[in-house]
Amino acid sequence: MTKLGIIFGGQSGEHEISLMSATSVIHAADKSKYQIVAVGITKEGKWLLYDGPVDMIETGEWEDYAKLKLLSDPEAYDLTVLGSTRSLKDLVDVVFPVLHGPMGEDGTVQGLLELLGVPYVGCGVLGSSLAMDKIASKKIFERERLPVCKYVAFTRDEVSDDLTKCCEKTEAAFPYPVFVKPANMGSSVGVSKAEDRQALKEAIREAAVYDRRIVIEESINCREVETGIIGNAVPLAAAVGEIIPSKEFYDYEAKYGDGGKSQILVPAPITSEQAKEIKDIAIRAYKALDCRGCSRVDFFLEKNTGKIYLNEINTLPGFTRFSMFPTLWKQAGLEYAELIDRLVGYAMEK
Ligand SMILES: Nc1ncnc2c1ncn2[C@@H]1O[C@H](COP(=O)(O)OP(=O)(O)O)[C@@H](O)[C@H]1O
Ligand SMILES: [Mg+2]
């Protein structure tokens, strides 16, 4: 029996998504193989051992339960991860950090697990942090001659010193509309589309709330397609799927806010040549960022030209039963529970 640690919650804006992903993973993991050890991270960053009902995770009630348990038995339920006798290391054989966004998907938790010597699902420190950073990853993609859209990048200091100059540089690089994003976020938080100078200024100020570094991209009139990659030294690509956003672009609201009106199409209605090219680029991108374990690689497919642009890599993609990543793998012949087995296997391989 493998003691499989499932870490859920976390301090990012994607806390709630993580609760949903983790619930699916816990329900589906083969109980004849795994003994589940659930560990929740509150939004404040407290790690708590959780042994209550699985269905209280998604509703958020797990937190009250875990805190009550902690009151009654501080020794048993607190999870001081480092420098304590009650270390995560003693409780689990391998961990699946089902966490999305900063402080979970970005190499921080991965670094902690490295220090503890606990094997974990997904990318290591370098791959996780590179993929989370839209500027660093683009620079590497360009270097590898992978197709990325035009972009400019600014620091928060540059923005506060001379916002007009930032706008002028952007306007010199490509025409409106443009997409403005914090370099390190996820779930479209802080992302906006600007049609003119005034909107650009507001969008930059908004993005600067979330990060010290801001990236601005040309807007691609596109369909959005994605593929799933798994593996370590020899990565494998799943099917290619398409996102049909319920709004003009795939913002936070379209992703999670509207009761799932955004749809996914698996496989994407594209030619087999396009699918092949997308998978090839995805694998090259995965290797370029030193990814391992798993990732979802997202693309823009330009409507008028059919040109493929690499958008980003998500190293811990949404993992509910209905999420794109598991659906892509199901299409490729790997059922949800088997996918978990494979990911745990890759984690232990290291
Ligand atoms: N350059 C772009 N051209 C067209 N649409 C874009 C562009 N950048 C982002 N978008 C839209 O915004 C969404 C979120 O941007 P993305 O870079 O994927 O950020 P996140 O990491 O938050 O998912 C995309 O899914 C897409 O709908
Ligand atoms: Mg995205």
Short mmCIF file of C-alpha atoms and ligand atoms in Angstrom, two decimals:
data_model
loop_
_atom_site.label_atom_id
_atom_site.label_comp_id
_atom_site.label_asym_id
_atom_site.label_seq_id
_atom_site.Cartn_x
_atom_site.Cartn_y
_atom_site.Cartn_z
CA MET A 1 0.00 0.00 0.00
CA THR A 2 1.42 3.36 -1.03
CA LYS A 3 0.72 6.26 1.30
CA LEU A 4 -0.35 8.95 -1.19
CA GLY A 5 -0.35 12.48 0.17
CA ILE A 6 -2.85 14.78 -1.51
CA ILE A 7 -2.08 18.43 -0.84
CA PHE A 8 -4.99 20.73 -1.61
CA GLY A 9 -6.15 24.34 -1.17
CA GLY A 10 -3.23 26.72 -1.11
CA GLN A 11 -2.75 30.44 -0.97
CA SER A 12 -3.47 31.38 -4.58
CA GLY A 13 -6.61 32.75 -6.18
CA GLU A 14 -7.16 29.21 -7.45
CA HIS A 15 -7.74 27.77 -3.96
CA GLU A 16 -11.31 26.75 -4.79
CA ILE A 17 -10.32 25.10 -8.06
CA SER A 18 -7.76 23.07 -6.15
CA LEU A 19 -10.47 21.88 -3.75
CA MET A 20 -12.45 20.58 -6.73
CA SER A 21 -9.44 18.95 -8.40
CA ALA A 22 -8.33 17.27 -5.17
CA THR A 23 -11.82 15.94 -4.45
CA SER A 24 -11.85 14.24 -7.85
CA VAL A 25 -8.38 12.78 -7.33
CA ILE A 26 -9.22 11.42 -3.87
CA HIS A 27 -12.47 9.86 -5.08
CA ALA A 28 -10.86 8.25 -8.11
CA ALA A 29 -7.52 7.04 -6.74
CA ASP A 30 -7.46 3.25 -6.53
CA LYS A 31 -7.96 2.48 -2.81
CA SER A 32 -6.50 -1.01 -3.22
CA LYS A 33 -3.19 0.67 -4.06
CA TYR A 34 -3.27 3.91 -2.14
CA GLN A 35 -3.90 4.96 1.37
CA ILE A 36 -4.86 8.62 1.02
CA VAL A 37 -3.33 11.15 3.41
CA ALA A 38 -5.04 14.49 2.81
CA VAL A 39 -3.30 17.72 3.73
CA GLY A 40 -5.08 21.04 3.31
CA ILE A 41 -3.40 24.42 3.06
CA THR A 42 -5.60 27.29 4.18
CA LYS A 43 -5.65 30.58 2.27
CA GLU A 44 -3.51 31.98 5.08
CA GLY A 45 -0.94 29.27 4.45
CA LYS A 46 -1.52 26.97 7.39
CA TRP A 47 -0.93 23.27 6.70
CA LEU A 48 -3.44 20.95 8.39
CA LEU A 49 -3.83 17.22 8.31
CA TYR A 50 -7.38 16.40 7.22
CA ASP A 51 -9.03 13.07 7.94
CA GLY A 52 -12.68 14.09 7.64
CA PRO A 53 -15.23 13.32 4.91
CA VAL A 54 -13.98 13.90 1.37
CA ASP A 55 -17.08 15.85 0.41
CA MET A 56 -16.29 18.54 2.97
CA ILE A 57 -13.22 19.53 0.95
CA GLU A 58 -15.03 21.13 -1.96
CA THR A 59 -17.42 23.06 0.27
CA GLY A 60 -14.57 24.45 2.34
CA GLU A 61 -15.99 22.87 5.53
CA TRP A 62 -12.83 20.78 5.81
CA GLU A 63 -11.11 23.79 7.31
CA ASP A 64 -13.42 24.07 10.34
CA TYR A 65 -13.21 20.33 10.84
CA ALA A 66 -9.40 20.34 10.70
CA LYS A 67 -9.19 23.30 13.07
CA LEU A 68 -11.49 21.61 15.59
CA LYS A 69 -9.36 18.49 15.45
CA LEU A 70 -6.30 20.63 15.92
CA LEU A 71 -7.81 22.17 19.07
CA SER A 72 -8.58 18.76 20.52
CA ASP A 73 -5.23 17.22 19.62
CA PRO A 74 -2.58 19.71 18.49
CA GLU A 75 0.07 17.03 18.28
CA ALA A 76 -1.81 14.89 15.81
CA TYR A 77 -3.37 17.42 13.47
CA ASP A 78 -0.95 20.24 13.05
CA LEU A 79 1.43 19.70 10.24
CA THR A 80 4.53 21.71 10.86
CA VAL A 81 6.24 20.67 7.74
CA LEU A 82 9.81 21.47 8.55
CA GLY A 83 11.82 20.94 11.68
CA SER A 84 9.19 18.97 13.52
CA THR A 85 8.76 15.41 14.62
CA ARG A 86 5.40 15.47 12.90
CA SER A 87 6.76 15.95 9.44
CA LEU A 88 5.00 15.22 6.20
CA LYS A 89 7.88 12.91 5.43
CA ASP A 90 6.81 10.47 8.12
CA LEU A 91 3.25 10.32 6.87
CA VAL A 92 3.53 9.75 3.13
CA ASP A 93 5.53 7.84 0.52
CA VAL A 94 4.73 10.20 -2.33
CA VAL A 95 2.78 13.44 -2.68
CA PHE A 96 0.43 14.75 -5.34
CA PRO A 97 0.35 18.52 -4.84
CA VAL A 98 -3.06 19.23 -6.35
CA LEU A 99 -2.44 22.96 -6.15
CA HIS A 100 -2.87 25.59 -8.84
CA GLY A 101 -1.22 28.99 -9.22
CA PRO A 102 1.41 30.82 -7.17
CA MET A 103 2.62 29.19 -3.92
CA GLY A 104 1.77 25.72 -5.17
CA GLU A 105 2.35 25.32 -8.90
CA ASP A 106 5.32 27.68 -9.11
CA GLY A 107 8.16 25.70 -7.53
CA THR A 108 7.69 26.85 -3.95
CA VAL A 109 5.94 23.74 -2.63
CA GLN A 110 8.13 21.66 -4.94
CA GLY A 111 11.23 23.13 -3.26
CA LEU A 112 9.83 22.29 0.15
CA LEU A 113 9.18 18.70 -0.93
CA GLU A 114 12.74 18.49 -2.29
CA LEU A 115 14.06 19.61 1.09
CA LEU A 116 11.93 17.01 2.82
CA GLY A 117 13.07 14.31 0.40
CA VAL A 118 9.50 13.37 -0.51
CA PRO A 119 8.83 12.33 -4.13
CA TYR A 120 6.03 14.31 -5.74
CA VAL A 121 3.87 14.35 -8.84
CA GLY A 122 4.64 16.93 -11.49
CA CYS A 123 7.48 19.22 -12.44
CA GLY A 124 10.46 20.03 -10.26
CA VAL A 125 11.46 23.45 -8.96
CA LEU A 126 12.94 24.79 -12.19
CA GLY A 127 10.20 23.59 -14.55
CA SER A 128 7.47 24.76 -12.21
CA SER A 129 8.86 28.25 -11.71
CA LEU A 130 9.80 28.76 -15.36
CA ALA A 131 6.37 27.68 -16.56
CA MET A 132 4.65 29.97 -14.06
CA ASP A 133 6.60 32.96 -15.34
CA LYS A 134 5.23 34.23 -18.64
CA ILE A 135 8.34 36.32 -19.36
CA ALA A 136 11.04 33.76 -18.47
CA SER A 137 9.23 30.99 -20.35
CA LYS A 138 8.75 33.14 -23.46
CA LYS A 139 12.45 33.98 -23.53
CA ILE A 140 13.33 30.29 -23.49
CA PHE A 141 10.69 29.43 -26.08
CA GLU A 142 12.08 32.11 -28.40
CA ARG A 143 15.57 30.80 -27.90
CA GLU A 144 14.35 27.32 -28.87
CA ARG A 145 12.65 28.84 -31.94
CA LEU A 146 9.22 27.87 -30.71
CA PRO A 147 6.45 30.11 -32.06
CA VAL A 148 5.36 32.75 -29.53
CA CYS A 149 3.40 35.93 -30.15
CA LYS A 150 5.04 39.37 -30.03
CA TYR A 151 5.38 40.79 -26.54
CA VAL A 152 7.00 43.49 -24.43
CA ALA A 153 7.73 43.35 -20.72
CA PHE A 154 7.97 45.99 -17.99
CA THR A 155 8.76 46.08 -14.31
CA ARG A 156 6.49 47.72 -11.77
CA ASP A 157 9.15 50.42 -11.28
CA GLU A 158 9.20 51.25 -14.99
CA VAL A 159 5.42 51.46 -14.90
CA SER A 160 5.30 53.77 -11.91
CA ASP A 161 8.17 55.94 -13.21
CA ASP A 162 6.76 56.57 -16.66
CA LEU A 163 3.54 54.85 -17.64
CA THR A 164 3.28 56.86 -20.87
CA LYS A 165 6.68 55.62 -22.00
CA CYS A 166 5.57 52.01 -21.41
CA CYS A 167 2.51 52.68 -23.55
CA GLU A 168 4.62 54.22 -26.32
CA LYS A 169 6.98 51.23 -26.36
CA THR A 170 4.00 48.89 -26.56
CA GLU A 171 2.42 50.88 -29.39
CA ALA A 172 5.72 50.82 -31.29
CA ALA A 173 5.90 47.04 -31.00
CA PHE A 174 2.43 46.05 -32.27
CA PRO A 175 -1.05 47.54 -32.80
CA TYR A 176 -4.08 47.45 -30.48
CA PRO A 177 -5.81 45.46 -29.13
CA VAL A 178 -3.24 44.06 -26.72
CA PHE A 179 -3.32 41.63 -23.79
CA VAL A 180 -1.84 42.79 -20.50
CA LYS A 181 -0.89 40.23 -17.85
CA PRO A 182 1.02 39.88 -14.59
CA ALA A 183 4.07 37.67 -15.33
CA ASN A 184 3.24 35.24 -12.53
CA MET A 185 -0.40 34.43 -12.03
CA GLY A 186 -2.97 32.02 -13.40
CA SER A 187 -6.67 31.60 -14.03
CA SER A 188 -6.65 34.87 -15.97
CA VAL A 189 -6.34 36.89 -12.74
CA GLY A 190 -5.14 40.40 -13.60
CA VAL A 191 -5.35 39.68 -17.35
CA SER A 192 -7.11 42.25 -19.54
CA LYS A 193 -7.55 43.19 -23.15
CA ALA A 194 -6.91 46.84 -24.01
CA GLU A 195 -8.22 48.52 -27.16
CA ASP A 196 -6.62 51.96 -26.75
CA ARG A 197 -4.10 54.04 -24.76
CA GLN A 198 -6.50 54.80 -21.92
CA ALA A 199 -7.49 51.16 -21.47
CA LEU A 200 -3.84 50.12 -21.73
CA LYS A 201 -2.90 52.38 -18.85
CA GLU A 202 -5.64 50.94 -16.69
CA ALA A 203 -4.74 47.38 -17.67
CA ILE A 204 -1.08 47.93 -16.79
CA ARG A 205 -1.99 49.40 -13.40
CA GLU A 206 -4.28 46.43 -12.78
CA ALA A 207 -1.64 43.84 -13.73
CA ALA A 208 0.93 45.64 -11.56
CA VAL A 209 -1.25 44.99 -8.52
CA TYR A 210 -0.50 41.29 -8.88
CA ASP A 211 3.14 41.21 -9.87
CA ARG A 212 6.35 43.21 -10.04
CA ARG A 213 6.66 42.26 -13.71
CA ILE A 214 4.11 42.78 -16.44
CA VAL A 215 3.91 41.31 -19.92
CA ILE A 216 1.97 42.82 -22.82
CA GLU A 217 1.19 40.76 -25.91
CA GLU A 218 -0.19 41.36 -29.36
CA SER A 219 -3.73 40.05 -29.54
CA ILE A 220 -4.17 36.95 -31.67
CA ASN A 221 -7.58 36.46 -33.23
CA CYS A 222 -7.63 32.81 -32.39
CA ARG A 223 -9.15 29.52 -31.41
CA GLU A 224 -7.64 28.10 -28.21
CA VAL A 225 -6.27 24.57 -28.31
CA GLU A 226 -4.44 22.55 -25.69
CA THR A 227 -2.70 19.24 -25.28
CA GLY A 228 -1.66 17.19 -22.27
CA ILE A 229 1.87 15.91 -21.78
CA ILE A 230 3.03 13.26 -19.32
CA GLY A 231 6.38 11.60 -18.70
CA ASN A 232 9.91 12.29 -17.58
CA ALA A 233 12.77 11.68 -20.04
CA VAL A 234 10.41 10.55 -22.81
CA PRO A 235 7.32 12.79 -22.72
CA LEU A 236 4.09 11.61 -24.36
CA ALA A 237 1.35 13.80 -25.82
CA ALA A 238 -2.37 13.12 -25.46
CA ALA A 239 -5.06 14.32 -27.85
CA VAL A 240 -5.53 17.99 -28.72
CA GLY A 241 -8.64 19.69 -27.35
CA GLU A 242 -10.30 23.03 -27.98
CA ILE A 243 -11.70 25.53 -25.50
CA ILE A 244 -14.88 27.32 -26.49
CA PRO A 245 -14.94 30.28 -24.06
CA SER A 246 -18.36 31.54 -23.05
CA LYS A 247 -17.07 35.10 -23.21
CA GLU A 248 -14.96 37.14 -25.60
CA PHE A 249 -11.84 35.68 -24.06
CA TYR A 250 -11.17 32.96 -21.54
CA ASP A 251 -11.13 35.16 -18.43
CA TYR A 252 -11.70 34.06 -14.82
CA GLU A 253 -15.46 34.39 -15.20
CA ALA A 254 -15.50 32.23 -18.34
CA LYS A 255 -13.25 29.66 -16.69
CA TYR A 256 -15.06 29.22 -13.41
CA GLY A 257 -17.75 31.81 -12.88
CA ASP A 258 -20.59 30.86 -15.13
CA GLY A 259 -21.36 27.35 -14.03
CA GLY A 260 -19.24 25.81 -16.75
CA LYS A 261 -20.79 27.44 -19.80
CA SER A 262 -17.36 27.46 -21.42
CA GLN A 263 -17.02 24.18 -23.24
CA ILE A 264 -14.27 21.83 -24.21
CA LEU A 265 -14.16 19.91 -27.46
CA VAL A 266 -12.06 16.74 -27.41
CA PRO A 267 -10.65 16.03 -29.90
CA ALA A 268 -10.43 19.52 -31.36
CA PRO A 269 -11.86 19.81 -34.88
CA ILE A 270 -8.51 20.49 -36.56
CA THR A 271 -6.53 18.63 -39.22
CA SER A 272 -4.28 15.73 -38.26
CA GLU A 273 -1.29 17.79 -39.50
CA GLN A 274 -2.23 20.61 -37.15
CA ALA A 275 -2.66 18.18 -34.25
CA LYS A 276 0.72 16.64 -34.97
CA GLU A 277 2.44 20.01 -35.12
CA ILE A 278 0.80 21.09 -31.85
CA LYS A 279 1.92 17.92 -30.08
CA ASP A 280 5.46 18.28 -31.43
CA ILE A 281 5.73 21.87 -30.26
CA ALA A 282 4.22 20.92 -26.89
CA ILE A 283 6.84 18.24 -26.30
CA ARG A 284 9.66 20.56 -27.35
CA ALA A 285 8.33 23.27 -25.03
CA TYR A 286 7.99 20.77 -22.16
CA LYS A 287 11.60 19.73 -22.59
CA ALA A 288 12.78 23.32 -23.01
CA LEU A 289 11.45 24.26 -19.56
CA ASP A 290 12.75 21.05 -17.99
CA CYS A 291 9.24 19.82 -17.21
CA ARG A 292 8.62 16.34 -15.85
CA GLY A 293 5.61 14.36 -14.63
CA CYS A 294 2.85 16.26 -16.37
CA SER A 295 1.78 19.57 -17.91
CA ARG A 296 -0.95 21.01 -20.07
CA VAL A 297 0.42 23.04 -22.97
CA ASP A 298 -1.85 25.80 -24.32
CA PHE A 299 -1.86 27.26 -27.82
CA PHE A 300 -3.49 29.94 -29.94
CA LEU A 301 -4.54 28.85 -33.41
CA GLU A 302 -4.90 32.00 -35.50
CA LYS A 303 -8.25 32.02 -37.27
CA ASN A 304 -7.28 33.67 -40.55
CA THR A 305 -3.85 32.16 -41.10
CA GLY A 306 -3.94 28.82 -39.27
CA LYS A 307 -0.67 29.85 -37.60
CA ILE A 308 0.07 28.12 -34.30
CA TYR A 309 1.33 30.13 -31.32
CA LEU A 310 2.55 28.60 -28.10
CA ASN A 311 0.80 30.43 -25.22
CA GLU A 312 1.82 28.80 -21.95
CA ILE A 313 2.55 25.66 -19.97
CA ASN A 314 0.50 24.80 -16.89
CA THR A 315 2.43 22.34 -14.78
CA LEU A 316 -0.46 21.41 -12.46
CA PRO A 317 -3.49 21.73 -14.73
CA GLY A 318 -7.10 21.56 -13.56
CA PHE A 319 -7.69 17.98 -12.53
CA THR A 320 -11.38 17.44 -11.98
CA ARG A 321 -12.93 14.59 -13.93
CA PHE A 322 -14.27 17.09 -16.43
CA SER A 323 -11.13 19.19 -16.76
CA MET A 324 -9.32 19.40 -20.08
CA PHE A 325 -6.18 17.53 -19.01
CA PRO A 326 -7.78 14.24 -17.85
CA THR A 327 -10.26 14.42 -20.75
CA LEU A 328 -7.39 14.66 -23.25
CA TRP A 329 -5.82 11.60 -21.70
CA LYS A 330 -9.08 9.71 -21.65
CA GLN A 331 -9.35 10.41 -25.38
CA ALA A 332 -5.82 9.03 -25.75
CA GLY A 333 -6.87 5.83 -23.95
CA LEU A 334 -5.90 6.51 -20.35
CA GLU A 335 -8.75 6.50 -17.83
CA TYR A 336 -8.69 8.99 -14.94
CA ALA A 337 -7.57 6.48 -12.26
CA GLU A 338 -4.88 5.08 -14.57
CA LEU A 339 -3.64 8.59 -15.23
CA ILE A 340 -3.16 9.07 -11.47
CA ASP A 341 -1.20 5.78 -11.36
CA ARG A 342 1.04 6.91 -14.20
CA LEU A 343 1.73 10.27 -12.56
CA VAL A 344 2.57 8.62 -9.24
CA GLY A 345 4.82 6.22 -11.15
CA TYR A 346 6.70 9.11 -12.78
CA ALA A 347 7.08 10.75 -9.37
CA MET A 348 8.64 7.61 -7.89
CA GLU A 349 10.94 7.12 -10.91
CA LYS A 350 13.18 10.02 -10.00
N1 LIG B 1 -2.06 37.26 -26.90
C1 LIG B 1 -3.33 36.85 -26.78
N2 LIG B 1 -4.17 36.87 -27.85
C2 LIG B 1 -5.46 36.47 -27.73
N3 LIG B 1 -6.02 36.04 -26.58
C3 LIG B 1 -5.25 36.00 -25.48
C4 LIG B 1 -3.87 36.40 -25.52
N4 LIG B 1 -3.35 36.26 -24.29
C5 LIG B 1 -4.35 35.80 -23.51
N5 LIG B 1 -5.50 35.66 -24.20
C6 LIG B 1 -6.79 35.21 -23.63
O1 LIG B 1 -6.72 35.34 -22.21
C7 LIG B 1 -6.78 34.05 -21.57
C8 LIG B 1 -5.86 34.02 -20.35
O2 LIG B 1 -4.52 34.28 -20.72
P1 LIG B 1 -3.34 33.31 -20.30
O3 LIG B 1 -2.09 33.88 -20.87
O4 LIG B 1 -3.67 31.93 -20.71
O5 LIG B 1 -3.31 33.49 -18.73
P2 LIG B 1 -3.56 32.46 -17.52
O6 LIG B 1 -2.21 31.98 -17.12
O7 LIG B 1 -4.18 33.31 -16.47
O8 LIG B 1 -4.42 31.34 -18.03
C9 LIG B 1 -6.42 33.08 -22.67
O9 LIG B 1 -6.96 31.80 -22.43
C10 LIG B 1 -7.04 33.75 -23.90
O10 LIG B 1 -8.45 33.57 -23.92
MG MG B 2 -4.12 30.17 -19.68
#
